C-alpha positions as a printed Julia matrix, in Angstrom:
251×3 Matrix{Float64}:
  40.86  -28.87  31.76
  38.31  -30.9   33.68
  34.81  -31.25  32.91
  33.3   -29.24  35.53
  35.9   -26.34  34.7
  34.41  -26.53  30.92
  31.01  -26.36  31.77
  31.58  -23.3   34.2
  33.05  -21.53  31.61
  30.3   -22.52  29.26
  28.09  -20.99  31.55
  29.78  -17.92  32.12
  29.91  -17.69  28.35
  26.07  -18.06  27.89
  26.08  -15.36  30.78
  27.9   -12.7   28.83
  26.01  -13.63  25.62
  22.86  -13.02  27.71
  23.51   -9.99  28.73
  25.01   -8.58  25.93
  21.75   -9.52  23.87
  20.09   -7.88  26.85
  22.01   -4.32  26.21
  21.63   -4.98  22.56
  17.76   -4.82  22.46
  17.29   -2.39  25.21
  19.44   -0.02  22.99
  17.27   -1.3   19.81
  14.22    0.11  21.9
  15.34    3.27  22.58
  16.87    4.1   19.28
  13.57    2.44  17.45
  11.23    4.98  19.89
  13.22    7.76  19.15
  13.04    7.06  15.67
   9.34    6.28  15.74
   8.66    9.9   17.47
  10.74   11.6   14.57
   8.53    9.66  12.73
   5.11   10.25  13.92
   5.81   14.25  14.21
   7.06   14.6   10.57
   4.11   12.86   9.38
   1.97   14.88  11.23
   3.68   17.7    9.88
   3.91   16.53   6.34
   0.36   15.13   5.78
  -2.1    16.91   8.39
  -5.78   16.08   7.76
  -7.5    17.9    4.5
 -11.39   18.03   6.66
 -12.46   19.09   9.12
 -11.17   18.27  12.66
 -14.67   17.89  15.06
 -14.97   18.19  18.63
 -17.25   15.64  20.01
 -16.86   16.13  23.29
 -13.19   16.37  24.85
 -11.48   14.19  21.51
 -11.83   15.63  17.27
 -12.74   13.39  14.74
 -11.46   13.92  11.28
 -14.78   14.85   8.62
 -13.56   15.36   5.21
 -16.34   16.81   3.22
 -16.16   17.84   0.03
 -19.1    19.35  -2.52
 -22.46   20.86  -2.25
 -25.66   19.79  -2.58
 -28.56   17.54  -0.93
 -28.66   14.7    0.41
 -25.28   14.52   1.98
 -23.48   11.16   1.33
 -21.51    9.62   4.27
 -19.05    7.45   3.32
 -18.24    4.67   6.11
 -15.11    2.24   5.73
 -14.37   -1.0    6.35
 -11.94   -3.1    8.7
  -8.49   -1.53   7.39
  -6.2     1.48   8.87
  -6.77    3.75   5.51
 -10.03    5.27   7.07
 -11.41    7.87   5.19
  -8.55    7.72   2.32
  -9.89    4.32   0.95
 -12.52    6.24  -0.71
  -9.94    8.72  -2.65
 -10.93    6.99  -5.98
 -14.75    8.03  -5.84
 -14.75   11.03  -3.32
 -14.11   13.78  -5.66
 -16.16   12.26  -8.72
 -19.28   11.74  -6.65
 -18.44   15.28  -4.92
 -19.33   16.84  -8.64
 -22.79   15.66  -7.91
 -23.48   16.43  -4.04
 -22.06   17.0   -1.05
 -19.87   13.73  -0.2
 -18.23   13.44   3.73
 -15.81   10.76   4.59
 -14.63   10.42   7.81
 -11.97    8.46  10.18
 -13.42    6.46  12.9
 -11.87    6.5   16.51
  -8.28    6.32  16.75
  -7.91    5.67  13.12
  -5.63    8.02  10.77
  -6.34   11.57  12.45
  -9.28   11.26  14.65
  -8.23   10.83  17.83
  -8.35    7.95  20.05
 -10.58    6.87  22.89
 -11.05    4.63  25.75
 -13.81    1.78  26.24
 -15.14   -0.33  23.52
 -15.47    0.52  20.29
 -18.67   -1.78  19.19
 -20.93   -0.73  16.45
 -23.38    1.24  18.98
 -20.19    3.31  19.76
 -19.31    4.08  16.37
 -22.72    4.87  15.37
 -22.97    7.54  18.63
 -19.52    8.99  16.96
 -20.68    9.51  13.63
 -23.95   11.04  14.99
 -22.02   13.52  17.55
 -19.47   14.48  14.66
 -22.69   15.27  12.07
 -23.98   17.43  14.49
 -21.26   18.84  15.48
 -20.14   20.04  11.67
 -23.69   21.08  11.17
 -24.96   17.89   8.99
 -28.23   17.09   9.86
 -29.71   15.26   7.05
 -30.84   14.09   4.79
 -28.15   11.63   4.6
 -27.44    8.77   2.13
 -24.73    6.12   3.92
 -22.94    4.07   1.71
 -20.52    1.66   3.2
 -18.07   -0.75   2.48
 -16.8    -4.36   4.57
 -17.72   -4.2    8.39
 -19.25   -0.18   7.61
 -22.07   -2.02   6.73
 -23.37   -3.34   9.95
 -22.28   -0.35  11.55
 -24.23    2.16   9.45
 -27.19   -0.15   9.73
 -26.64    0.58  13.84
 -26.68    4.35  13.09
 -29.67    3.5   10.89
 -31.58    1.71  13.78
 -30.36    4.69  16.38
 -30.96    7.77  14.09
 -32.51    6.75  11.14
 -34.94    9.37  11.09
 -31.85   11.13   8.99
 -31.1     8.34   6.82
 -32.74    8.79   3.07
 -31.08    5.74   1.75
 -28.01    3.08   2.27
 -25.8     1.77  -0.73
 -23.6    -1.4    0.49
 -20.44   -2.03  -1.47
 -19.19   -5.51  -0.71
 -20.42   -5.61   3.09
 -19.87   -8.06   5.92
 -22.71  -10.13   6.15
 -24.97  -10.84   9.42
 -24.44  -14.79   8.0
 -21.14  -14.64   7.65
 -19.02  -15.83  10.94
 -21.82  -18.51  11.61
 -20.86  -19.7    7.75
 -16.91  -18.96   7.62
 -16.82  -20.9   11.01
 -17.75  -24.07   8.71
 -14.01  -23.66   7.03
 -11.72  -23.09   9.78
  -8.3   -21.61   9.3
  -5.11  -20.11  11.04
  -5.96  -17.13  13.18
  -2.26  -16.77  13.71
  -2.57  -13.22  11.43
  -4.48  -11.11  13.84
  -2.21  -12.19  17.05
   1.04  -11.3   14.9
  -1.03   -8.2   13.98
  -1.73   -7.39  18.02
   2.37   -8.04  19.1
   3.19   -5.88  15.95
   0.71   -2.85  17.66
   1.75   -3.46  21.08
   5.36   -3.22  20.19
   4.27   -0.15  17.61
   6.32    2.41  19.62
   9.69    1.29  18.74
   9.05    1.32  15.02
   9.07   -2.11  13.91
   5.7    -1.24  12.28
   7.03    0.61   9.98
   8.71   -1.99   8.47
   5.37   -3.4    7.3
   4.4    -2.83   3.79
   1.62   -0.62   2.87
  -2.19   -1.99   4.08
  -3.83   -0.64   0.83
  -5.44   -2.29  -2.06
  -3.03   -2.19  -5.19
  -5.91    0.41  -6.79
  -5.22    2.97  -3.96
  -3.64    5.9   -5.36
   0.36    6.59  -4.75
  -0.52    9.82  -2.48
  -3.35    8.24  -0.15
  -0.65    5.09   0.25
   1.66    7.03   1.26
  -0.21    8.96   3.51
  -1.97    6.02   5.57
   1.13    4.27   5.84
   2.79    7.09   7.82
   0.0     7.16  10.05
  -0.22    3.31   9.74
   1.56    2.68  13.24
  -0.58    5.78  15.16
  -3.97    3.64  13.18
  -3.04    0.31  14.33
  -4.9     0.52  17.33
  -7.93    1.45  16.17
  -8.19   -0.91  13.18
  -7.84   -3.26  16.11
 -10.5    -2.4   18.5
 -12.87   -2.6   15.6
 -11.68   -5.87  14.78
 -12.79   -7.24  18.39
 -16.11   -6.91  18.17
 -16.54   -8.38  14.16
 -18.12  -11.26  16.72
 -21.69   -9.19  17.12
 -22.35   -9.04  12.84
 -25.08  -11.62  13.74
 -26.81   -9.29  15.91
 -26.11   -6.0   14.11
 -26.76   -6.46  10.82
 -30.38   -6.78  10.59
 -32.77   -3.33  10.97
């Protein structure tokens, strides 16, 4: 067999191998997408929202209020995919004292996604519209964690007449972006997360471990993971605006 024949056979083999891989990839995407659609349907049937779905003009936001009394405590979660579930450890205990409401930002857990920027002004406007739709006018005590801090500072800036107080639970600091820039670290995690979000329709995101702190109750972890593929996009929309911290965190 001549050298030319060997090369031709190798090229033919590689071509057939490439075609086989493409067929496998297409089949995997089709099967994965069908699995993901079924998994999302099961998640919605098995874990419906505990609170109310408030219409704020063509889309709905999930608001989970428990207890009675005044002031109304509003719980704002940080930058994660658990939304209102992040407050599971304290939601019921606090509700023995007064009315306590946790909610999901747009595109997170049970709240509908939306087009346009998900910056602090958009979050504040959504929260205001949701509270108005639920008939909650104040007085409000705002409790925030992590990135929720700048969000609620912005809300107070815009709708401060309703706010009686703020409680910061390990919140993002106004200067953290500038200070952390002095200690550069690889930025491959957000990039990988974006890639997984883009491919979430294939079911690949369900191979990820639950995105939850170890102290979160097991039922909250299960619910959060069931909705993870749908929530990743909403979480990323918030992550895109973390560079605004310097201008947002001061009243």
